[in-house]
Short mmCIF file of C-alpha atoms in Angstrom, two decimals:
data_model
loop_
_atom_site.label_atom_id
_atom_site.label_comp_id
_atom_site.label_asym_id
_atom_site.label_seq_id
_atom_site.Cartn_x
_atom_site.Cartn_y
_atom_site.Cartn_z
CA ALA A 10 0.22 -0.11 -0.26
CA ALA A 11 1.44 3.49 -0.75
CA LEU A 12 2.32 5.03 2.55
CA CYS A 13 3.20 8.37 1.13
CA ARG A 14 -0.68 9.22 0.32
CA ARG A 15 -3.21 9.31 3.03
CA ALA A 16 -6.17 7.04 1.92
CA ALA A 17 -9.16 5.05 3.14
CA PRO A 18 -7.74 1.58 4.48
CA LEU A 19 -7.83 -1.37 2.28
CA GLY A 20 -9.52 -3.93 4.16
CA PRO A 21 -11.24 -4.14 7.66
CA MET A 22 -8.94 -2.66 10.83
CA PRO A 23 -8.43 -4.94 13.74
CA ASN A 24 -10.79 -4.34 16.64
CA GLU A 25 -13.07 -2.38 14.51
CA ASP A 26 -16.07 -4.57 15.60
CA ILE A 27 -15.62 -3.69 19.67
CA ASP A 28 -17.50 -1.16 21.22
CA VAL A 29 -14.98 1.10 22.85
CA SER A 30 -17.42 3.34 24.40
CA ASN A 31 -18.57 1.01 27.13
CA LEU A 32 -15.40 -0.38 28.29
CA GLU A 33 -16.69 -2.06 31.67
CA ALA A 34 -19.55 -3.84 29.87
CA LEU A 35 -17.14 -5.89 27.35
CA GLU A 36 -15.80 -9.37 28.59
CA LYS A 37 -12.51 -9.40 29.59
CA TYR A 38 -9.57 -12.10 29.07
CA ARG A 39 -8.43 -12.12 32.72
CA SER A 40 -5.56 -14.39 31.64
CA PHE A 41 -2.82 -14.47 29.14
CA THR A 42 -3.77 -17.88 28.07
CA ARG A 43 -7.02 -17.02 26.84
CA TYR A 44 -5.62 -14.25 25.00
CA LEU A 45 -2.90 -16.27 23.25
CA ARG A 46 -5.37 -19.25 22.32
CA LEU A 47 -7.61 -16.70 20.54
CA ALA A 48 -4.89 -14.92 18.92
CA GLY A 49 -3.38 -18.31 17.78
CA LYS A 50 -6.66 -18.81 16.21
CA GLY A 51 -6.67 -16.00 14.33
CA PHE A 52 -3.28 -17.16 12.78
CA CYS A 53 -4.38 -18.12 9.45
CA VAL A 54 -7.20 -15.13 8.66
CA TRP A 55 -6.41 -13.30 5.82
CA VAL A 56 -5.40 -9.43 6.71
CA PHE A 57 -4.55 -6.94 4.05
CA TRP A 58 -1.38 -5.62 5.66
CA VAL A 59 0.27 -8.85 5.60
CA PHE A 60 2.91 -9.44 2.46
CA THR A 61 4.27 -12.95 2.90
CA PHE A 62 5.89 -14.87 0.34
CA PHE A 63 3.16 -17.68 0.71
CA THR A 64 0.27 -15.05 0.55
CA PHE A 65 -1.57 -16.87 -2.33
CA MET A 66 -1.04 -20.25 -0.65
CA ILE A 67 -2.05 -19.80 3.03
CA PHE A 68 -3.86 -16.56 3.85
CA LEU A 69 -6.37 -16.60 0.74
CA PRO A 70 -9.45 -18.68 2.32
CA LEU A 71 -9.61 -21.25 -0.43
CA SER A 72 -12.92 -21.98 -2.01
CA GLU A 73 -12.62 -25.67 -0.59
CA GLU A 74 -14.32 -28.10 -3.24
CA PRO A 75 -14.81 -31.23 -1.06
CA LYS A 76 -12.16 -33.64 -2.24
CA THR A 77 -13.10 -37.18 -3.52
CA ASP A 78 -12.97 -39.80 -1.31
CA ILE A 79 -11.80 -43.09 -2.88
CA SER A 80 -11.14 -45.08 0.42
CA LEU A 81 -12.93 -48.21 1.33
CA PRO A 82 -16.50 -48.06 2.49
CA ARG A 83 -16.98 -48.33 6.48
CA ASP A 84 -20.07 -49.72 8.02
CA LYS A 85 -21.37 -47.02 10.40
CA LEU A 86 -20.33 -48.25 14.11
CA LEU A 87 -22.67 -48.48 16.85
CA ARG A 88 -21.46 -45.76 19.27
CA ALA A 89 -23.62 -46.18 22.05
CA LYS A 90 -22.22 -49.86 23.29
CA GLU A 91 -18.82 -48.54 22.80
CA ILE A 92 -19.21 -45.77 24.89
CA LYS A 93 -20.87 -47.57 27.77
CA GLU A 94 -17.87 -50.07 27.67
CA ARG A 95 -15.46 -47.14 27.54
CA LYS A 96 -16.89 -45.47 30.58
CA LYS A 97 -16.87 -48.82 32.40
CA ILE A 98 -13.19 -48.86 32.00
CA LEU A 99 -12.61 -45.26 33.01
CA LYS A 100 -14.60 -46.01 36.29
CA GLU A 101 -12.53 -48.88 36.97
CA ASN A 102 -9.33 -46.87 36.50
CA HIS A 103 -10.33 -44.42 39.09
CA GLN A 104 -11.19 -46.94 41.78
CA ASN A 105 -7.98 -48.75 41.16
CA CYS A 106 -5.77 -45.49 40.81
CA PHE A 107 -7.24 -44.00 44.13
CA LEU A 108 -4.65 -46.43 46.42
CA GLN A 109 -1.46 -45.27 44.05
CA CYS A 110 -2.10 -41.78 44.55
CA PHE A 111 0.87 -41.04 46.30
CA SER A 112 3.22 -41.91 43.33
CA LEU A 113 1.40 -40.70 40.29
CA ILE A 114 4.03 -39.32 38.49
CA ALA A 115 5.96 -42.63 38.04
CA VAL A 116 3.09 -44.01 36.39
CA LEU A 117 4.17 -44.97 32.89
CA ILE A 118 1.82 -45.82 29.84
CA PRO A 119 2.61 -49.08 28.07
CA LEU A 120 3.61 -47.37 24.89
CA ASP A 121 2.92 -50.71 22.66
CA GLU A 122 -0.69 -51.00 23.69
CA VAL A 123 -1.23 -47.46 23.18
CA ARG A 124 0.06 -47.78 19.48
CA ALA A 125 -2.17 -50.89 18.90
CA GLU A 126 -5.02 -49.16 20.19
CA TRP A 127 -4.33 -45.61 18.10
CA GLU A 128 -3.78 -48.04 14.94
CA LYS A 129 -7.57 -49.12 15.37
CA THR A 130 -9.00 -45.76 16.49
CA SER A 131 -7.28 -42.63 15.28
CA GLY A 132 -4.38 -43.88 13.26
CA PRO A 133 -5.86 -43.87 9.66
CA PHE A 134 -6.86 -40.08 9.97
CA HIS A 135 -3.27 -39.23 11.53
CA LYS A 136 -1.93 -41.09 8.76
CA GLN A 137 -3.92 -39.41 6.22
CA ARG A 138 -2.99 -35.85 7.50
CA VAL A 139 0.44 -36.68 7.44
CA ALA A 140 0.44 -37.92 4.26
CA GLU A 141 -1.52 -34.80 2.76
CA HIS A 142 1.31 -32.54 4.06
CA CYS A 143 4.05 -34.51 2.13
CA GLY A 144 2.09 -34.14 -0.90
CA ILE A 145 1.14 -37.80 -1.58
CA PHE A 146 -2.48 -37.31 -2.62
CA ARG A 147 -1.75 -34.27 -4.65
CA ASP A 148 1.08 -35.94 -6.71
CA LEU A 149 -0.20 -39.45 -7.06
CA PHE A 150 -3.94 -38.95 -7.34
CA LYS A 151 -4.36 -35.49 -8.19
CA GLY A 152 -6.09 -34.36 -5.22
CA ALA A 153 -8.49 -37.20 -4.32
CA THR A 154 -7.82 -38.31 -1.05
CA PHE A 155 -8.39 -41.93 1.23
CA THR A 156 -8.40 -42.96 4.57
CA PRO A 157 -5.98 -45.90 4.91
CA TRP A 158 -8.07 -48.19 7.36
CA VAL A 159 -6.00 -51.10 6.68
CA THR A 160 -2.83 -50.99 8.97
CA LEU A 161 0.30 -51.80 6.46
CA ARG A 162 3.60 -53.02 8.32
CA VAL A 163 6.22 -52.77 6.11
CA GLU A 164 9.99 -53.73 7.55
CA TYR A 165 13.04 -54.18 5.82
CA SER A 166 15.25 -56.87 7.63
CA GLN A 167 19.10 -56.26 7.74
CA GLU A 168 21.86 -58.69 8.05
CA ASP A 169 22.43 -58.62 11.76
CA GLU A 170 18.68 -59.70 12.33
CA HIS A 171 17.40 -56.18 13.23
CA PHE A 172 14.32 -54.47 11.37
CA VAL A 173 14.29 -51.08 9.88
CA PRO A 174 10.41 -50.36 10.05
CA VAL A 175 8.67 -47.84 7.67
CA TYR A 176 5.84 -45.80 9.14
CA TYR A 177 4.53 -42.55 7.65
CA GLY A 178 7.57 -40.32 6.87
CA ASN A 179 10.38 -42.51 8.10
CA MET A 180 13.94 -41.93 7.13
CA VAL A 181 15.28 -44.93 5.46
CA ALA A 182 18.99 -45.53 3.91
CA PRO A 183 18.92 -47.13 0.54
CA SER A 184 21.72 -49.38 1.68
CA GLU A 185 19.33 -50.76 4.06
CA ALA A 186 16.34 -50.97 1.30
CA SER A 187 18.32 -53.13 -0.98
CA SER A 188 16.15 -56.58 -0.73
CA PRO A 189 12.20 -56.58 -0.78
CA PRO A 190 10.80 -56.12 2.78
CA ALA A 191 8.49 -57.94 4.66
CA VAL A 192 4.97 -56.88 4.63
CA SER A 193 1.89 -57.79 6.90
CA TYR A 194 -1.41 -56.72 7.23
CA GLU A 195 -4.61 -58.20 8.20
CA ALA A 196 -6.79 -59.88 5.58
CA ASP A 197 -9.58 -62.06 5.49
CA LYS A 198 -9.36 -65.44 3.65
CA GLY A 199 -10.41 -65.08 -0.07
CA SER A 200 -9.66 -61.46 -0.52
CA LEU A 201 -7.20 -60.18 -3.25
CA TRP A 202 -4.81 -57.21 -2.78
CA THR A 203 -2.46 -55.48 -4.89
CA LEU A 204 0.94 -53.85 -3.41
CA LEU A 205 2.88 -51.19 -5.20
CA LEU A 206 5.74 -49.07 -4.56
CA THR A 207 6.46 -45.86 -6.50
CA ASN A 208 8.73 -42.92 -6.30
CA PRO A 209 6.93 -39.85 -7.25
CA ASP A 210 10.08 -37.60 -7.10
CA GLY A 211 12.98 -39.40 -8.76
CA HIS A 212 12.06 -39.31 -12.29
CA LEU A 213 15.37 -38.43 -14.36
CA ARG A 214 13.53 -36.97 -17.40
CA ASN A 215 10.09 -35.90 -16.69
CA THR A 216 9.03 -34.54 -13.39
CA ASP A 217 5.27 -35.30 -13.50
CA SER A 218 5.75 -39.17 -13.79
CA GLU A 219 6.92 -41.67 -11.09
CA TYR A 220 9.06 -44.71 -11.16
CA LEU A 221 7.50 -48.05 -10.48
CA HIS A 222 9.59 -50.01 -7.79
CA TRP A 223 7.50 -53.22 -7.33
CA LEU A 224 4.16 -54.18 -8.18
CA VAL A 225 2.39 -57.46 -6.83
CA THR A 226 -0.92 -58.31 -7.79
CA ASN A 227 -3.66 -60.73 -6.89
CA ILE A 228 -2.30 -61.56 -3.64
CA PRO A 229 -4.64 -64.12 -1.76
CA GLY A 230 -4.86 -62.90 1.83
CA ASN A 231 -1.56 -62.20 3.55
CA ASP A 232 1.02 -63.70 1.78
CA ILE A 233 3.12 -61.76 -0.96
CA LYS A 234 5.03 -64.57 -2.03
CA LEU A 235 1.51 -66.24 -3.68
CA GLY A 236 0.88 -63.29 -5.61
CA LYS A 237 1.63 -62.27 -9.20
CA GLU A 238 4.83 -60.29 -9.42
CA ILE A 239 4.42 -57.99 -12.30
CA CYS A 240 7.16 -55.85 -11.82
CA HIS A 241 10.50 -57.37 -9.49
CA TYR A 242 11.55 -55.40 -6.63
CA LEU A 243 14.51 -52.73 -7.58
CA PRO A 244 16.17 -51.20 -4.78
CA PRO A 245 15.49 -47.18 -4.31
CA PHE A 246 18.01 -44.93 -6.28
CA PRO A 247 17.51 -41.26 -5.37
CA ALA A 248 20.54 -39.53 -7.45
CA MET A 249 23.26 -37.29 -5.60
CA GLY A 250 22.21 -33.68 -4.86
CA THR A 251 18.83 -34.45 -5.14
CA GLY A 252 17.69 -34.26 -1.96
CA TYR A 253 15.06 -36.60 -0.27
CA HIS A 254 12.86 -38.61 -2.34
CA ARG A 255 9.41 -40.04 -0.98
CA PHE A 256 8.85 -43.87 -1.47
CA ILE A 257 5.29 -44.82 -1.01
CA PHE A 258 3.82 -48.10 -0.48
CA LEU A 259 0.27 -48.45 -1.74
CA LEU A 260 -2.10 -51.40 -0.74
CA PHE A 261 -5.15 -51.54 -3.10
CA LYS A 262 -8.08 -54.34 -2.12
CA GLN A 263 -9.66 -56.12 -5.16
CA ASP A 264 -12.96 -57.20 -5.68
CA CYS A 265 -12.21 -59.86 -7.96
CA PRO A 266 -9.14 -61.26 -9.69
CA ILE A 267 -7.84 -58.57 -12.29
CA ASP A 268 -6.00 -58.91 -15.32
CA PHE A 269 -2.90 -57.13 -15.21
CA SER A 270 -1.60 -58.07 -18.93
CA GLU A 271 -1.01 -54.69 -20.19
CA ASP A 272 1.11 -53.91 -17.36
CA ILE A 273 3.43 -56.68 -17.23
CA ARG A 274 7.17 -55.71 -17.55
CA PRO A 275 9.73 -58.21 -18.68
CA MET A 276 11.58 -59.90 -15.82
CA PRO A 277 13.98 -58.59 -14.95
CA CYS A 278 13.12 -55.01 -16.06
CA HIS A 279 16.19 -52.44 -15.62
CA SER A 280 14.85 -50.09 -18.34
CA LEU A 281 13.91 -46.85 -16.70
CA LYS A 282 11.53 -46.23 -19.80
CA MET A 283 9.67 -49.53 -19.02
CA ARG A 284 9.61 -48.32 -15.14
CA THR A 285 7.97 -44.99 -15.76
CA PHE A 286 4.71 -45.13 -14.11
CA SER A 287 1.68 -42.87 -13.39
CA THR A 288 -0.60 -44.11 -10.54
CA PHE A 289 -3.30 -41.88 -11.51
CA ASP A 290 -3.81 -43.48 -14.97
CA PHE A 291 -3.28 -47.00 -13.54
CA TYR A 292 -6.01 -46.33 -10.70
CA ARG A 293 -8.26 -44.97 -13.51
CA LYS A 294 -7.92 -48.08 -15.44
CA HIS A 295 -8.98 -50.57 -12.50
CA GLU A 296 -10.85 -48.17 -10.72
CA ASP A 297 -13.98 -50.34 -10.37
CA ALA A 298 -12.19 -53.30 -9.25
CA MET A 299 -9.78 -51.96 -6.66
CA THR A 300 -9.94 -49.47 -3.73
CA PRO A 301 -6.92 -48.36 -2.06
CA ALA A 302 -6.92 -49.56 1.54
CA GLY A 303 -3.42 -49.05 3.08
CA LEU A 304 -0.42 -46.44 3.09
CA ALA A 305 3.15 -46.46 4.07
CA PHE A 306 6.03 -44.22 2.98
CA PHE A 307 9.48 -43.31 3.65
CA GLN A 308 12.01 -40.59 2.82
CA CYS A 309 15.36 -41.60 1.42
CA GLN A 310 18.67 -39.92 0.39
CA TRP A 311 21.79 -40.53 -1.63
CA ASP A 312 23.84 -43.36 -0.30
CA SER A 313 26.90 -45.31 -1.76
CA SER A 314 24.66 -48.31 -2.81
CA VAL A 315 22.80 -46.04 -4.94
CA THR A 316 26.20 -46.14 -7.02
CA TRP A 317 26.11 -49.90 -7.13
CA VAL A 318 22.24 -49.74 -8.43
CA PHE A 319 23.32 -47.25 -11.11
CA HIS A 320 26.29 -49.12 -12.56
CA GLN A 321 25.34 -52.60 -12.03
CA LEU A 322 21.41 -52.81 -12.27
CA LEU A 323 20.61 -50.03 -14.58
CA ASN A 324 23.95 -50.25 -16.68
CA MET A 325 24.23 -46.27 -16.78
CA ARG A 326 26.54 -43.52 -15.42
CA GLU A 327 25.18 -41.95 -12.20
CA PRO A 328 23.80 -38.46 -12.57
CA VAL A 329 25.02 -35.99 -10.22
CA PHE A 330 22.98 -32.75 -9.28
CA GLU A 331 23.78 -29.72 -7.67
CA PHE A 332 21.05 -27.41 -6.08
CA VAL A 333 20.72 -24.32 -7.65
CA ARG A 334 19.59 -21.50 -5.61
CA PRO A 335 16.51 -19.15 -7.41
CA PRO A 336 18.11 -15.77 -8.38
CA VAL A 337 18.03 -13.01 -5.97
CA TYR A 338 14.85 -10.62 -6.69
CA HIS A 339 15.85 -7.07 -7.60
CA PRO A 340 13.17 -4.54 -8.20
CA PRO A 341 12.83 -2.87 -11.55
CA GLN A 342 16.01 -0.48 -12.31
CA LEU A 343 14.92 3.16 -11.37
CA LYS A 344 16.94 6.22 -13.17
CA PHE A 345 16.97 7.96 -10.16
CA PRO A 346 17.09 5.78 -7.24
CA ARG A 347 16.53 6.99 -3.92
CA HIS A 348 18.95 6.54 -1.02
CA GLN A 349 20.80 3.69 -2.91
CA PRO A 350 24.54 2.98 -2.63
CA LEU A 351 26.97 3.01 -5.67
CA ARG A 352 26.88 -0.74 -5.75
CA TYR A 353 23.15 -0.17 -6.87
CA LEU A 354 24.14 -0.53 -10.50
CA ASP A 355 26.37 -3.67 -10.02
CA ARG A 356 22.85 -5.48 -9.34
CA TYR A 357 21.59 -4.66 -12.74
CA ARG A 358 24.88 -5.68 -14.84
CA ASP A 359 25.11 -8.28 -17.13
CA THR A 360 28.28 -9.58 -15.77
CA GLU A 361 28.95 -10.97 -12.49
CA GLU A 362 32.12 -8.53 -11.71
CA PRO A 363 31.24 -6.07 -8.79
CA THR A 364 32.82 -2.55 -10.27
CA TYR A 365 31.91 -0.52 -7.26
CA GLY A 366 32.97 -3.08 -4.61
CA ILE A 367 31.70 -1.93 -1.12
CA TYR A 368 30.61 1.59 -2.23
CA GLY B 1 35.94 -55.56 -15.89
CA LEU B 2 35.85 -58.65 -18.10
CA ARG B 3 32.92 -59.93 -20.27
CA PHE B 4 32.56 -63.58 -21.95
CA ALA B 5 30.93 -62.11 -25.07
CA SER B 6 30.59 -65.59 -26.61
CA THR B 7 28.43 -67.28 -24.13
CA THR B 8 26.31 -64.39 -23.22
CA ALA B 9 26.10 -62.45 -26.54
CA THR B 10 22.13 -62.67 -26.62
CA LEU B 11 21.71 -61.67 -22.93
CA LYS B 12 24.00 -58.86 -23.51
CA THR B 13 22.20 -57.43 -26.40
CA GLU B 14 18.66 -58.04 -24.77
CA THR B 15 20.10 -56.11 -21.64
CA GLU B 16 21.79 -53.26 -23.48
CA ALA B 17 18.67 -52.69 -25.67
CA ASP B 18 16.82 -52.37 -22.32
CA THR B 19 19.16 -50.05 -20.96
CA SER B 20 20.66 -48.22 -23.66
CA GLU B 21 17.89 -45.50 -23.20
CA ASN B 22 18.62 -45.27 -19.60
CA GLU B 23 21.75 -42.51 -19.99
CA VAL B 24 19.39 -39.93 -21.37
CA VAL B 25 18.65 -37.68 -18.34
CA ALA B 26 17.11 -34.07 -18.45
CA PRO B 27 19.74 -31.56 -17.32
CA ASP B 28 17.19 -30.05 -14.63
CA PHE B 29 15.64 -31.90 -11.89
CA THR B 30 12.92 -30.74 -9.66
CA ASN B 31 11.85 -32.62 -6.56
CA ARG B 32 8.23 -32.08 -5.85
CA ASN B 33 8.87 -33.40 -2.56
CA PRO B 34 7.51 -30.64 -0.12
CA ARG B 35 9.47 -32.03 3.11
CA ASN B 36 12.84 -31.99 0.72
CA LEU B 37 13.60 -28.37 1.31
CA GLU B 38 13.14 -28.55 5.13
CA GLN B 39 15.01 -31.61 5.68
CA LEU B 40 18.07 -30.38 3.51
CA ALA B 41 17.56 -26.93 5.84
CA LEU B 42 17.50 -25.16 2.64
CA ALA B 43 13.86 -24.04 2.85
CA ARG B 44 12.86 -20.53 3.78
CA LYS B 45 11.52 -19.92 7.49
CA GLU B 46 9.14 -17.20 7.72
CA ARG B 47 11.40 -14.33 8.96
CA GLY B 48 9.94 -10.73 10.24
CA TRP B 49 7.06 -10.94 12.60
CA LYS B 50 9.75 -9.36 15.05
CA THR B 51 7.35 -6.97 16.65
CA THR B 52 4.99 -9.92 17.83
CA TRP B 53 5.28 -13.11 19.80
CA PRO B 54 5.45 -15.89 18.99
CA LYS B 55 7.55 -15.75 16.10
CA ARG B 56 7.22 -17.64 13.02
CA GLU B 57 10.64 -18.51 12.22
CA PHE B 58 10.41 -22.41 11.93
CA TRP B 59 9.51 -25.35 9.88
CA HIS B 60 7.75 -27.23 12.58
CA ARG B 61 6.86 -25.98 15.72
CA LEU B 62 5.50 -27.70 18.85
CA ARG B 63 2.72 -26.44 20.76
CA LEU B 64 1.17 -27.72 24.08
CA GLU B 65 -2.29 -26.70 25.14
CA ARG B 66 -3.31 -27.58 28.59
CA THR B 67 -7.06 -26.99 29.12
CA GLN B 68 -9.10 -27.77 32.30
CA HIS B 69 -9.94 -31.06 31.43
CA TYR B 70 -7.45 -32.50 28.80
CA VAL B 71 -3.78 -31.67 27.55
CA GLU B 72 -3.18 -31.74 23.69
CA ALA B 73 0.13 -31.66 21.61
CA PHE B 74 0.38 -30.11 18.31
CA VAL B 75 3.17 -30.08 15.79
CA GLU B 76 2.24 -27.44 13.38
CA ARG B 77 4.01 -25.86 10.38
CA CYS B 78 4.10 -22.16 9.92
CA ASN B 79 0.88 -21.71 7.82
CA GLY B 80 -0.85 -23.53 10.44
CA ASP B 81 -1.78 -27.19 9.42
CA VAL B 82 -1.51 -29.65 11.76
CA VAL B 83 1.24 -32.31 11.04
CA VAL B 84 1.43 -34.55 13.94
CA SER B 85 -0.88 -34.53 17.26
CA ALA B 86 -1.43 -36.48 20.48
CA SER B 87 -4.06 -35.72 23.01
CA THR B 88 -5.57 -37.21 26.30
CA ARG B 89 -8.70 -37.10 24.53
CA GLU B 90 -7.85 -40.24 22.45
CA TRP B 91 -9.13 -43.42 23.62
CA ALA B 92 -5.90 -45.06 23.04
CA ILE B 93 -4.32 -43.14 25.67
CA LYS B 94 -7.09 -41.78 27.87
CA ARG B 95 -7.82 -45.51 28.99
CA HIS B 96 -4.39 -45.80 30.47
CA LEU B 97 -4.41 -42.73 32.64
CA TYR B 98 -5.98 -41.87 35.85
CA SER B 99 -6.57 -38.18 35.15
CA PRO B 100 -6.27 -36.70 31.52
CA LYS B 101 -4.87 -33.56 32.93
CA GLY B 102 -1.77 -33.02 35.27
CA VAL B 103 1.83 -33.91 35.45
CA THR B 104 1.58 -37.65 34.81
CA ALA B 105 -0.60 -36.92 31.73
CA CYS B 106 1.83 -34.37 30.36
CA ARG B 107 4.60 -36.81 30.79
CA ASN B 108 2.89 -39.92 28.99
CA LEU B 109 1.93 -37.46 26.36
CA GLY B 110 5.21 -36.49 25.95
CA ARG B 111 6.22 -40.15 25.49
CA VAL B 112 3.72 -40.84 22.94
CA MET B 113 3.95 -37.54 20.95
CA ALA B 114 8.06 -38.25 20.80
CA GLN B 115 7.26 -41.97 19.23
CA ARG B 116 4.68 -40.24 16.69
CA CYS B 117 7.22 -37.76 15.87
CA LEU B 118 10.02 -39.79 15.19
CA GLU B 119 7.53 -42.20 12.87
CA ALA B 120 6.59 -39.10 10.95
CA GLY B 121 9.99 -38.28 10.40
CA ILE B 122 10.14 -34.92 12.34
CA ASN B 123 13.19 -34.85 14.05
CA PHE B 124 13.71 -31.30 14.69
CA VAL B 125 10.85 -29.24 16.47
CA ASN B 126 10.68 -25.51 17.63
CA PHE B 127 9.26 -25.58 21.54
CA LYS B 128 9.55 -21.61 21.87
CA ALA B 129 5.78 -20.95 21.71
CA VAL B 130 5.71 -21.61 25.63
CA ILE B 131 4.37 -18.60 27.79
CA PRO B 132 7.88 -17.83 29.95
CA TRP B 133 6.21 -18.03 33.60
CA GLU B 134 4.43 -21.23 32.57
CA TYR B 135 7.72 -22.92 31.30
CA ARG B 136 8.93 -23.46 34.62
CA CYS B 137 5.94 -25.73 35.85
CA ASP B 138 6.26 -29.45 36.35
CA SER B 139 4.02 -30.23 33.74
CA ILE B 140 5.66 -28.41 30.83
CA GLN B 141 9.25 -29.39 32.23
CA GLU B 142 8.12 -33.27 32.21
CA PHE B 143 6.80 -32.92 28.83
CA GLU B 144 10.03 -31.51 27.54
CA LYS B 145 12.09 -34.06 29.19
CA ALA B 146 9.69 -36.70 27.78
CA MET B 147 10.19 -35.46 24.41
CA GLN B 148 14.08 -35.07 24.68
CA GLU B 149 14.36 -38.73 25.84
CA GLY B 150 12.02 -39.85 23.19
CA GLY B 151 14.84 -38.54 20.62
CA VAL B 152 13.01 -35.65 19.26
CA ILE B 153 15.60 -32.59 19.33
CA LEU B 154 13.71 -29.27 20.53
CA ARG B 155 16.02 -26.89 18.65
CA GLU B 156 15.63 -26.45 14.56
CA PRO B 157 18.81 -26.25 12.64
CA ARG B 158 19.98 -22.91 11.28
CA ARG B 159 18.83 -22.29 7.43
CA ILE B 160 21.70 -22.96 5.10
CA TYR B 161 22.14 -19.45 3.34
CA GLN B 162 25.73 -19.97 1.51
#
């Protein structure tokens, strides 16, 4: 806004709606915490005097179109019984703990049980939220979201008998992920599943397409080995200098055995052209028979084992990238700049050499 | 290395035809991962807001809210989106606690929150948005200790400018 001219404000001023004439009748905060909570809620409200770089992303209240939901259909749970049971447990808790009142700080919750319960109750929503922030739905499904109701447990086993688990947003090294992981999930007998591992960030030629690392279809129940492996496992290969890539495990539930003959890749497939993939088109093709049910993803950075993958498996020279910073912004050049030092002219020169130094 | 051209001739031609196009790589690479720049400490932090408190110079911020009945912890981005949250309102945590408010609750919430943050890949969080005279009280100190023992570092690394 131009500060040199006095004009009417461009938007509503703060505290405009409060009637200042009768101060005693107003409700007071009486504590700092109450004020801070209200101030925190007004964090994202658009105000005309804030010019952040991200103005177009956050502060504009986006006209939210309801996003298409492609998750598994859920039966409506009978809440009344559950609530009664929970109240009973809480009452028992109270009666038991009355005796332990003296050493309360030392009481520690069993974290494994809490996690198991969380996976059943609010886990899917939390996972959906984290996935939304990592941009998974935006990149893989062009905005359509789903809630991963099925808990997908993915673990990479190492040589010294310990496991590297994959949760939602973990960091795993490519050397740890060189062999196919142990995947487990709860499945009824007779149900068919599809497991897919993609990398939406790693494509070396085209930014919008992904690389397919593993595709196993028509998995009966829990056993991955009994399913038809359409594309065999390729270890992750995030190129050096490109930073962290997301590797996403998707579990789809199939209604009936699907014929994937169009998607069959040669065994073994080391051609990056054959591995180029788009989850959106793949899902669109088999939309009627498949629904996404499980989700797990990890972040991966360059490692020395990636060099091995490039040289031995993909049979190519390893690409190395460097981070290029966006150019520094300078406002359009004025003929008579005000209060600028002599090095102002250096900013608009074509050559890199600064002629005027610190002046 | 050595190659036995006679016996593996056909295999070699197949794999070569397969991987011959692999070498074609575009000179520019764009990483679409929104978390990439933060994890490399290259992303912008919102500087400014220096006349107000709390400041917005962070990638992820840990906010502890203690109400009369519950304790909640949120890890947010600077635009306000909640990434990971834990509260004593959730059944998973409530059933093991005697009271959903108080020092025990804060401590256990800290442990659960640390586990969830590490699973989501958030290792560094900013814990500056605490009111100074409340920072010294037992529950917030216990929460902070539990988060640090859980493995989350409560200091965000400085952005790399050069």
